[in-house]
PDB file of C-alpha atoms in Angstrom:
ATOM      1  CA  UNK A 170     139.741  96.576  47.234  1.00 29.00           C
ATOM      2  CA  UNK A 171     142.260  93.810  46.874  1.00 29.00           C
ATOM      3  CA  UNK A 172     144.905  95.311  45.710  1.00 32.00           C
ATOM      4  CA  UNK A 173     144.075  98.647  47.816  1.00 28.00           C
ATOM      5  CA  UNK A 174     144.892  96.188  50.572  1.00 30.00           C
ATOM      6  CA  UNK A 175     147.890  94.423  49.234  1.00 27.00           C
ATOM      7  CA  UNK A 176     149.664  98.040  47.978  1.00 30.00           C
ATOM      8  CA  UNK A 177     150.142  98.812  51.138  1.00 28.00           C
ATOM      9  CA  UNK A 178     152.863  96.421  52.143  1.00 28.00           C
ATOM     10  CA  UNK A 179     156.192  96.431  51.050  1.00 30.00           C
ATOM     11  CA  UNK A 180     157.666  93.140  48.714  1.00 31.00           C
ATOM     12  CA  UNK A 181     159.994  91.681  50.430  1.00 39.00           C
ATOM     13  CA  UNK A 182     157.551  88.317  50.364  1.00 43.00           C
ATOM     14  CA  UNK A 183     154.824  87.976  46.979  1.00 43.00           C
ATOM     15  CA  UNK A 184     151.773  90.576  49.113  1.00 49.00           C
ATOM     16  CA  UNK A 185     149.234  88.294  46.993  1.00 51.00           C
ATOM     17  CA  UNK A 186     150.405  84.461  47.652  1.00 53.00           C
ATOM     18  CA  UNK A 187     153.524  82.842  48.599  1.00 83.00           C
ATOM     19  CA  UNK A 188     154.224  79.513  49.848  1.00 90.00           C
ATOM     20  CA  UNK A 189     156.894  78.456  52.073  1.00 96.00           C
ATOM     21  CA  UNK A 190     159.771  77.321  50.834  1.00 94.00           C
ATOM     22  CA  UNK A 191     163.527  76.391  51.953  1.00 95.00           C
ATOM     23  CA  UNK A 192     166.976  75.585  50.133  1.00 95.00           C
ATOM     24  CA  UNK A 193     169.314  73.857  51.925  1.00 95.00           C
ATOM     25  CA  UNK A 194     172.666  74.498  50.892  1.00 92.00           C
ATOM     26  CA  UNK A 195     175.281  72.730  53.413  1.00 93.00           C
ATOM     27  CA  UNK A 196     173.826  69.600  55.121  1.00 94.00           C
ATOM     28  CA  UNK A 197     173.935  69.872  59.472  1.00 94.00           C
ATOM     29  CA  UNK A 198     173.326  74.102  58.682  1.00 96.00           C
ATOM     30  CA  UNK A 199     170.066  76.120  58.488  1.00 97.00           C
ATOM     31  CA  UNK A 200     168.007  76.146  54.819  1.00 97.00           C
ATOM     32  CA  UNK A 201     167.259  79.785  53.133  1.00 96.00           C
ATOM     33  CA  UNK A 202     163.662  80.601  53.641  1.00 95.00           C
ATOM     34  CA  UNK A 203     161.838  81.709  50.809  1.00 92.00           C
ATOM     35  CA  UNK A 204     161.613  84.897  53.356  1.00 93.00           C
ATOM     36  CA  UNK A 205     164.652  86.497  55.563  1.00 93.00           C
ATOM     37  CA  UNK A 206     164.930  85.529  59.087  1.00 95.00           C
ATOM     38  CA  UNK A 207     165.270  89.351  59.965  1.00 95.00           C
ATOM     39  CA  UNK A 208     162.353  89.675  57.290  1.00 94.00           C
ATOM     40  CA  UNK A 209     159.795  87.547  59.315  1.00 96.00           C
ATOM     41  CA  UNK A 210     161.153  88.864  62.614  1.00 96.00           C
ATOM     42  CA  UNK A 211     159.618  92.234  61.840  1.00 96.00           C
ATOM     43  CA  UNK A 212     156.297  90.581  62.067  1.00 97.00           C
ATOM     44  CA  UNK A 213     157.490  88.291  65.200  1.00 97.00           C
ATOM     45  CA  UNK A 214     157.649  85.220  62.845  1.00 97.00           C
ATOM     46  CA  UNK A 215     160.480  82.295  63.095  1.00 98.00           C
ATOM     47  CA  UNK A 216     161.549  79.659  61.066  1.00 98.00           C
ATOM     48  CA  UNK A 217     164.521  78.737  62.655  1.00 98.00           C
ATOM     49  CA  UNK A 218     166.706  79.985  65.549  1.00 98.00           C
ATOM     50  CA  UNK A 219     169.449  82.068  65.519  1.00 95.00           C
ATOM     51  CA  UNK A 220     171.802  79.837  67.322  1.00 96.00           C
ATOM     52  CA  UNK A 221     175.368  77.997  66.914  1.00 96.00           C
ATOM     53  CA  UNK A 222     174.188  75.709  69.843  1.00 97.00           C
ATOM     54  CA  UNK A 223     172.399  71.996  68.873  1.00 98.00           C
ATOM     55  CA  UNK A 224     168.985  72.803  69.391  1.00 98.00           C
ATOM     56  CA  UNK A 225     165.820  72.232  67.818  1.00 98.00           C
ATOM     57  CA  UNK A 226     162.129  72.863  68.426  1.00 98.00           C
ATOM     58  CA  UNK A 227     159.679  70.044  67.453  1.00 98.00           C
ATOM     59  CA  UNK A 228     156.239  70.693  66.303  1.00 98.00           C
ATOM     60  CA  UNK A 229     153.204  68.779  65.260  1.00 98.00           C
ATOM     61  CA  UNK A 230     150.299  70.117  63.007  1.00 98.00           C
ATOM     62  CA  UNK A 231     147.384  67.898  63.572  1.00 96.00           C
ATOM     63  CA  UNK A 232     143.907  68.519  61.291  1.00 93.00           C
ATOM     64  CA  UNK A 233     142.608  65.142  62.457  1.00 96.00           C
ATOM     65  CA  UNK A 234     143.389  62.130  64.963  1.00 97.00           C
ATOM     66  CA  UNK A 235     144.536  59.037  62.834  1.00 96.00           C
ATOM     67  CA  UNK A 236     145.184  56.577  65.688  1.00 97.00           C
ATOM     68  CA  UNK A 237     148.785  57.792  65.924  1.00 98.00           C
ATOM     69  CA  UNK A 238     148.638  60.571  68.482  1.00 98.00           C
ATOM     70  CA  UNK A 239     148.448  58.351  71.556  1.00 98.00           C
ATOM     71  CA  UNK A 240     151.728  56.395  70.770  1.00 98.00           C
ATOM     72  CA  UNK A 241     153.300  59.741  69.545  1.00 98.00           C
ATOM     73  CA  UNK A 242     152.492  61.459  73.521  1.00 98.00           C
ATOM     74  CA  UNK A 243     154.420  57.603  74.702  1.00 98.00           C
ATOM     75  CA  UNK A 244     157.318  58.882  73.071  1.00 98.00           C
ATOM     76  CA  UNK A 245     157.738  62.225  73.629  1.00 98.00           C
ATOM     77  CA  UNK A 246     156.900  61.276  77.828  1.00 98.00           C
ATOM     78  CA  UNK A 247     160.094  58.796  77.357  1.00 98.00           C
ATOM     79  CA  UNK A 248     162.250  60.927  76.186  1.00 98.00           C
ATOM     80  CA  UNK A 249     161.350  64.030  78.215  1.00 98.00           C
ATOM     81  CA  UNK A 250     160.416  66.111  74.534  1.00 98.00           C
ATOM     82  CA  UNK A 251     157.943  68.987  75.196  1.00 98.00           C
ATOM     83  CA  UNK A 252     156.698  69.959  71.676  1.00 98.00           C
ATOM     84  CA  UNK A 253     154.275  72.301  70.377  1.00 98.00           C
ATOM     85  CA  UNK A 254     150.936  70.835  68.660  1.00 98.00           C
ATOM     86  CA  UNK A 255     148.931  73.296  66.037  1.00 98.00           C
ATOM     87  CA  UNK A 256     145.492  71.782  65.574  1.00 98.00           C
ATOM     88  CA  UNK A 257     142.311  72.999  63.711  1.00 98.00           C
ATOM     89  CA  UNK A 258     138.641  73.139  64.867  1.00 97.00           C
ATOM     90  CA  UNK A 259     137.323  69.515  63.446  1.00 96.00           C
ATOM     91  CA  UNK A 260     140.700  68.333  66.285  1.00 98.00           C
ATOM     92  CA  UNK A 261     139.550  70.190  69.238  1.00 97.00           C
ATOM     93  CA  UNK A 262     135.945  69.123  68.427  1.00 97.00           C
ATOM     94  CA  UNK A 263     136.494  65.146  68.273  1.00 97.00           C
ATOM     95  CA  UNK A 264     139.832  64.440  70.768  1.00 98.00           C
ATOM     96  CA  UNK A 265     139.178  67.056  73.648  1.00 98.00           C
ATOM     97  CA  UNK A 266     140.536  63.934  75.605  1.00 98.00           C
ATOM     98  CA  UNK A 267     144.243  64.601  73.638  1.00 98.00           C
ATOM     99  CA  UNK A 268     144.004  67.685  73.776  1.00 98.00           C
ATOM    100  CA  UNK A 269     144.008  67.786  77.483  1.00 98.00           C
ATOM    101  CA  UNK A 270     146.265  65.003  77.721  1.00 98.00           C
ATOM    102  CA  UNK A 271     148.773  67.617  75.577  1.00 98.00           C
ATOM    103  CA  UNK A 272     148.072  70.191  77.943  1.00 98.00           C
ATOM    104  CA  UNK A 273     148.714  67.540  80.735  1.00 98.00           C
ATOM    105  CA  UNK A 274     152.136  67.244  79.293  1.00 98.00           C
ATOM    106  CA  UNK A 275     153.408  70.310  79.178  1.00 98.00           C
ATOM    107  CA  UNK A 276     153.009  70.452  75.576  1.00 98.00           C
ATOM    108  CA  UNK A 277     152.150  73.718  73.964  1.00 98.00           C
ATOM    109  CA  UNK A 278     148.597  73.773  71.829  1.00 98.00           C
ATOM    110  CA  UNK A 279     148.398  76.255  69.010  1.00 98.00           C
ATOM    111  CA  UNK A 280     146.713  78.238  66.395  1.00 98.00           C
ATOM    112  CA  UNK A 281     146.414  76.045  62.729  1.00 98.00           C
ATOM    113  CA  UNK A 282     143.560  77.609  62.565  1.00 98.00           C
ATOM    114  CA  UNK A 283     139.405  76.887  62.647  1.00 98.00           C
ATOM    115  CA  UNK A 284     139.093  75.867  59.141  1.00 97.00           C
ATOM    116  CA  UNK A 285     142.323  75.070  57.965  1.00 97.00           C
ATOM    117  CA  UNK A 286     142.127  77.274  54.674  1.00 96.00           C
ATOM    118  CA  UNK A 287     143.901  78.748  52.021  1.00 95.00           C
ATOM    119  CA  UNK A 288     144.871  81.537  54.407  1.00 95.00           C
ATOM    120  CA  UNK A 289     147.078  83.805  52.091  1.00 94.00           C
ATOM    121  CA  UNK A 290     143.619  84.004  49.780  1.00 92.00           C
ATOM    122  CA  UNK A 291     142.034  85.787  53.300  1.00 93.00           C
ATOM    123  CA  UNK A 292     142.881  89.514  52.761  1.00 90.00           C
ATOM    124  CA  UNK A 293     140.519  91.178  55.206  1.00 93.00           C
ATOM    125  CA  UNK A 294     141.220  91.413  58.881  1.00 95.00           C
ATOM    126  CA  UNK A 295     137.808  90.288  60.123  1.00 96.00           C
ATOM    127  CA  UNK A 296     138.279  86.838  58.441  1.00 96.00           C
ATOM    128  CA  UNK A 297     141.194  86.646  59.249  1.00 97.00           C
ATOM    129  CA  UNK A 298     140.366  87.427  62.429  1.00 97.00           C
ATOM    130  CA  UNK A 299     137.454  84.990  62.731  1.00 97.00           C
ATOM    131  CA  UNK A 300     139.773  82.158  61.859  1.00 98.00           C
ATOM    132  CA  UNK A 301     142.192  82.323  64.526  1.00 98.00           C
ATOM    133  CA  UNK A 302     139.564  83.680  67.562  1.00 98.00           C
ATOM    134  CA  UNK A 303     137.306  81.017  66.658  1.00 98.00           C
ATOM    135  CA  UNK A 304     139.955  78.537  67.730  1.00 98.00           C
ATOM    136  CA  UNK A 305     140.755  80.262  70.423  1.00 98.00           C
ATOM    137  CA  UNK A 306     137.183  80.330  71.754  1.00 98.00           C
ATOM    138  CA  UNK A 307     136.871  76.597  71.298  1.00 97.00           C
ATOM    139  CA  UNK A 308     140.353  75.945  73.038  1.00 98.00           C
ATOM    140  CA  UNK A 309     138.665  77.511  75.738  1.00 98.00           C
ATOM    141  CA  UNK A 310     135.529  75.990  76.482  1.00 97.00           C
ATOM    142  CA  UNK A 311     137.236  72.570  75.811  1.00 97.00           C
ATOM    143  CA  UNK A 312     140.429  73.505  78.176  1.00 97.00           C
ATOM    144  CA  UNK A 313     138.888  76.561  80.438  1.00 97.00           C
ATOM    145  CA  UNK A 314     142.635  78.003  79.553  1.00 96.00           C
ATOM    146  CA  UNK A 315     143.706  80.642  76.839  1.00 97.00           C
ATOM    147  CA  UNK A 316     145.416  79.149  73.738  1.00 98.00           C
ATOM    148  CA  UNK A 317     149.216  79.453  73.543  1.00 98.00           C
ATOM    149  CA  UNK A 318     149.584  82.785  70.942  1.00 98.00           C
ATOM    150  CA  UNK A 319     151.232  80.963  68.193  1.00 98.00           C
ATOM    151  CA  UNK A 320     150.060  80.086  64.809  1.00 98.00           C
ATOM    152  CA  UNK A 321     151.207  78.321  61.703  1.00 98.00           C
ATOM    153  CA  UNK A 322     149.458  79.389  58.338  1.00 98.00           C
ATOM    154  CA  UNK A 323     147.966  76.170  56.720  1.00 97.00           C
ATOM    155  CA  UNK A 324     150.211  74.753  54.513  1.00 95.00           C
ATOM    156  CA  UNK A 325     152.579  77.111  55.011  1.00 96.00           C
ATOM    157  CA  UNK A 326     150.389  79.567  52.512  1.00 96.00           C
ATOM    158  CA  UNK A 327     150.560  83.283  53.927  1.00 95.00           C
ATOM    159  CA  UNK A 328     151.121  86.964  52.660  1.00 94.00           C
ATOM    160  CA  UNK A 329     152.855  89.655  54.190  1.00 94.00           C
ATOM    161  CA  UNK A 330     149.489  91.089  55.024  1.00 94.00           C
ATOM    162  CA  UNK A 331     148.490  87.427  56.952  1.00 96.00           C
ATOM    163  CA  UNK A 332     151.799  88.518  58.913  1.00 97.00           C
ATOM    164  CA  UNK A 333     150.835  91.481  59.864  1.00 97.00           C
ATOM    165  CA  UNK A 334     147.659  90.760  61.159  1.00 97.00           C
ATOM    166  CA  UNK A 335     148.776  87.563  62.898  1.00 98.00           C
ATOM    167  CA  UNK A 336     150.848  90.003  64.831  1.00 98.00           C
ATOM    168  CA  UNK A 337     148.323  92.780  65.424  1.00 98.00           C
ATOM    169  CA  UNK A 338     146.258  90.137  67.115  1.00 98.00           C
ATOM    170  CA  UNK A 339     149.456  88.828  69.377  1.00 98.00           C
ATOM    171  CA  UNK A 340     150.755  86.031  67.380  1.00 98.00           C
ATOM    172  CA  UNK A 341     153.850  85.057  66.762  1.00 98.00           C
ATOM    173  CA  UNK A 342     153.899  83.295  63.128  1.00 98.00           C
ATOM    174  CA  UNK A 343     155.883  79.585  63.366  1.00 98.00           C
ATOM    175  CA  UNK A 344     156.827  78.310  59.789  1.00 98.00           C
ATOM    176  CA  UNK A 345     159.674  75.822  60.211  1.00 98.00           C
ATOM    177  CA  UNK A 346     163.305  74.725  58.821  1.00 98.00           C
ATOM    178  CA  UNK A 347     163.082  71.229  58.330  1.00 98.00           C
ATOM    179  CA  UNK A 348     160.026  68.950  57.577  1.00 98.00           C
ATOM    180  CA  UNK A 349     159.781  66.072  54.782  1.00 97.00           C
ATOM    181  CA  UNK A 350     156.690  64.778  52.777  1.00 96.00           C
ATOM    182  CA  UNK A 351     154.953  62.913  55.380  1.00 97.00           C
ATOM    183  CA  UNK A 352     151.113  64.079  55.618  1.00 95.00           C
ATOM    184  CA  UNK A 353     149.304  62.081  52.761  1.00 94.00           C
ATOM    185  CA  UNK A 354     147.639  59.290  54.445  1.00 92.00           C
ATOM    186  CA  UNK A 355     148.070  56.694  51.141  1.00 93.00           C
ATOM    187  CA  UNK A 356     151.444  57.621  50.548  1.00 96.00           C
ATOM    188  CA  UNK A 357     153.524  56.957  53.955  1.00 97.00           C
ATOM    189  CA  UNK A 358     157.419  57.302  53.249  1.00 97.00           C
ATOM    190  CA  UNK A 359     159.527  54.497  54.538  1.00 98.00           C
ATOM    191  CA  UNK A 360     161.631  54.602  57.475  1.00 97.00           C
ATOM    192  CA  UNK A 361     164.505  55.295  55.163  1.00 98.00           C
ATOM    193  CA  UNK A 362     162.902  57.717  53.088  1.00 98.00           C
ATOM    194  CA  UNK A 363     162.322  59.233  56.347  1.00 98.00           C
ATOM    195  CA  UNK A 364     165.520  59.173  57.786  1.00 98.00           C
ATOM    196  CA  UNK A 365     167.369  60.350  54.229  1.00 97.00           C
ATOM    197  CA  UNK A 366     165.662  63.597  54.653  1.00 97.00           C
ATOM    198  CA  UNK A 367     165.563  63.780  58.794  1.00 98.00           C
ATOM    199  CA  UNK A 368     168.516  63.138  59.727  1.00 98.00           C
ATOM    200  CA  UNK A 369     170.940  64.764  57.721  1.00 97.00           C
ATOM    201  CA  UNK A 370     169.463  67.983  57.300  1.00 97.00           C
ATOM    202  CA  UNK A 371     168.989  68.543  61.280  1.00 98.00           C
ATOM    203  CA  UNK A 372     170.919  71.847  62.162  1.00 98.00           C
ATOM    204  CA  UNK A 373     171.418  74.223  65.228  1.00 98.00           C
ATOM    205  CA  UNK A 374     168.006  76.128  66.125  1.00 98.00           C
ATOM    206  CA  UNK A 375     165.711  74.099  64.065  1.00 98.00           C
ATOM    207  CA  UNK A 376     161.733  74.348  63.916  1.00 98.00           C
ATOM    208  CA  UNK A 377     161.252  70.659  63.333  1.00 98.00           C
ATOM    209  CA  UNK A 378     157.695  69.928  61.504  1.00 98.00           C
ATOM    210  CA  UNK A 379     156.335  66.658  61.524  1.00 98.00           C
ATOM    211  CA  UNK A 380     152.489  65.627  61.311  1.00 98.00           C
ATOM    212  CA  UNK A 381     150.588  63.586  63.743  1.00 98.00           C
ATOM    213  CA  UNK A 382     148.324  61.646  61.123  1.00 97.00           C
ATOM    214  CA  UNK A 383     151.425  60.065  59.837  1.00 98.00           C
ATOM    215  CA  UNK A 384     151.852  56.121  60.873  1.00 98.00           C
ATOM    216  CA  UNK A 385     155.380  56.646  59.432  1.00 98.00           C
ATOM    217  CA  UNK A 386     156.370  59.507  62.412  1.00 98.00           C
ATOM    218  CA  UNK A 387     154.565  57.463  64.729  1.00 98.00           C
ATOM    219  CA  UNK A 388     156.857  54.413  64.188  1.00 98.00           C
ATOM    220  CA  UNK A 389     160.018  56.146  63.624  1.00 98.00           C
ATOM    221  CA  UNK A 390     159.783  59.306  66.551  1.00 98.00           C
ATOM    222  CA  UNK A 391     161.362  56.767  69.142  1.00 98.00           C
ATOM    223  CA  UNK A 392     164.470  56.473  67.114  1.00 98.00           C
ATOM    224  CA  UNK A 393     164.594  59.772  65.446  1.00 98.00           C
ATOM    225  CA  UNK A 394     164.712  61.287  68.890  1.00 98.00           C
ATOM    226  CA  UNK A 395     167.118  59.018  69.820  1.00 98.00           C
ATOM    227  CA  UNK A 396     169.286  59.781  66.877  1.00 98.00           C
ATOM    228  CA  UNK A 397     168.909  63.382  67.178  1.00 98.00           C
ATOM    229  CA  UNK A 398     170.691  63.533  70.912  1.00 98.00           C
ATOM    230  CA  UNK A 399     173.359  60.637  69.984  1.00 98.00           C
ATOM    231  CA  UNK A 400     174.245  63.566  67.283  1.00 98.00           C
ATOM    232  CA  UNK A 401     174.005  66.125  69.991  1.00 98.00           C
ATOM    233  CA  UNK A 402     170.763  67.723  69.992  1.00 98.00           C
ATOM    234  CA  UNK A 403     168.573  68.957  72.972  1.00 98.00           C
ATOM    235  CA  UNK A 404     164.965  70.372  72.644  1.00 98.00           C
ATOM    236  CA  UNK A 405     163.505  73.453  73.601  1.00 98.00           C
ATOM    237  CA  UNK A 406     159.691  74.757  73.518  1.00 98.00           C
ATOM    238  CA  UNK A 407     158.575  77.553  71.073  1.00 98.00           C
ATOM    239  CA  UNK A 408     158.363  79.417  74.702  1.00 98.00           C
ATOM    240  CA  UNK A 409     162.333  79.318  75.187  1.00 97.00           C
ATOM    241  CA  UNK A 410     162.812  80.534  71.413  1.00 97.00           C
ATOM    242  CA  UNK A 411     160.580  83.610  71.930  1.00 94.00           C
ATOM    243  CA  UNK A 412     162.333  84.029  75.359  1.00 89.00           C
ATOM    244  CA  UNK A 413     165.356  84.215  74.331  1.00 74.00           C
ATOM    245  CA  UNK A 414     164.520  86.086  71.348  1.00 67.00           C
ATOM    246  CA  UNK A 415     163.226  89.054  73.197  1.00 59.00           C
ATOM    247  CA  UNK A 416     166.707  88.767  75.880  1.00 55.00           C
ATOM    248  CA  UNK A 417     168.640  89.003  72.408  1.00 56.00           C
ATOM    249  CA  UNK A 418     166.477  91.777  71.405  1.00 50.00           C
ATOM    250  CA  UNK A 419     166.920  94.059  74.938  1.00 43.00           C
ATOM    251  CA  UNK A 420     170.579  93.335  75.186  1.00 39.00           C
ATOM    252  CA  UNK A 421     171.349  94.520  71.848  1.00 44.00           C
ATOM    253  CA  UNK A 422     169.211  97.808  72.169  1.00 36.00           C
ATOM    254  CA  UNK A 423     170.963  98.403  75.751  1.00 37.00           C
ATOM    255  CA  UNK A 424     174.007  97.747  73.978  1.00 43.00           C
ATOM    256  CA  UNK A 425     173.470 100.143  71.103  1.00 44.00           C
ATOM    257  CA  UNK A 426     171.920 102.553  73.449  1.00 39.00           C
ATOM    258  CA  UNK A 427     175.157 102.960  75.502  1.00 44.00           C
ATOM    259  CA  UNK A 428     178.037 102.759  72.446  1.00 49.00           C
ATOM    260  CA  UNK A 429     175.775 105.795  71.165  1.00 44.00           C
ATOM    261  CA  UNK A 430     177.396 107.761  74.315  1.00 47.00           C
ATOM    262  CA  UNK A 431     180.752 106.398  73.888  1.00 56.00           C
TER     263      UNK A 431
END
């Protein structure tokens, strides 16, 4: 049944397991994904933007509160930062006070899913299903608002059939171009370490992941952020990529549309 399932997708991405992965080639310029851009946008799925202009998109994944949330909201109010949290079931069920306070904010809250599995092991569509709706009916009766459509696969484990139904269901799939090893709680990287990874490989249109449970991001966000617009760097919301993502898409078909009668 398995492999019924999985034969019917092309290969551009391993149809049984992949895990994300980026190369990064030229520091201040966008990685290679371990999947295309134009690939993922098939499936409306983004690691990066398409852009020449000094943006970036910053994003949290949060499976538990650690203390560090609070101070993290501070400092994106300071600097004016709308960013996009993606939080499991066990988050919505023990910080409904963040949560709103997010929401407050003008931050967007999204889909890491319920359980936070091994998602690109879930091959049929009603688990798959159950994982993200599940959310989605917590959100709710926490919020008494619908959940913003995006979703990040759990450690950034998917399959092109995961893709697919993401999208069937109205999701747009948000992996990321630049994150660093900062989620094991015992193992914090130092502000250097940080910064040596951070700074450097920032980069027109990136999807910036960081993790709320780190003490690390909580200490250094003020000065990152700072850093980033001394180098030049505004912030948009996922909202403003998809935006202009779809304006991209309609001016090119127009375009295309009217050189055919040229």
């Amino acid at each position: 049944m398995v492999n019924e399932t999985i034969n019917r997708f092309s290969v551009s991405v391993s149809a049984e397991i992949s895990n994300w992965g980026l190369k990064f080639n030229t520091e201040g310029k966008a990685p290679v994904g371990n999947a295309t851009y134009d690939y993922l946008k098939k499936y409306n799925a983004y690691y990066v933007d398409k852009t020449d202009e000094k943006i970036a998109y910053l994003t949290f994944d949060a499976g538990y509160e650690n203390g560090y949330t609070a101070n993290i909201l501070d400092t994106l109010k300071k600097h004016d930062v709308k960013a996009a949290f993606f939080l499991v079931g066990h988050y919505l069920e023990e910080e409904p006070g963040l949560v709103k306070r997010m929401i407050n904010e003008g931050h967007i809250v999204a889909n890491h899913t319920y359980n936070h599995p091994d998602m690109s092991k879930v091959f049929d569509e009603e688990s798959f299903k159950k994982e993200l709706t599940s959310l989605e009916a917590m959100f709710k009766e926490i919020t008494g608002q619908e959940i913003s459509k995006y979703y990040r696969p759990p450690q950034g484990r998917f399959s092109e059939n995961n893709l697919e139904m993401a999208n069937e269901l109205g999701y747009k799939t948000i992996f990321w171009s630049l994150a660093y090893a900062d989620w094991c709680k015992d193992k914090q990287p130092t502000k250097e370490q940080a910064f040596e990874k951070l700074i450097p490989r920032i980069h027109p249109g990136a999807i910036v992941l960081l993790h709320s449970t780190s003490k690390t991001n909580s200490e250094i966000l003020d000065e990152l952020l700072t850093k980033y617009k001394e180098l030049g760097y505004s912030f948009n919301t996922l909202d403003e990529l998809v935006d202009e993502e779809s304006k991209n898409s309609k001016a090119n078909f127009f375009s295309n549309f009217y050189n055919f009668f040229d």
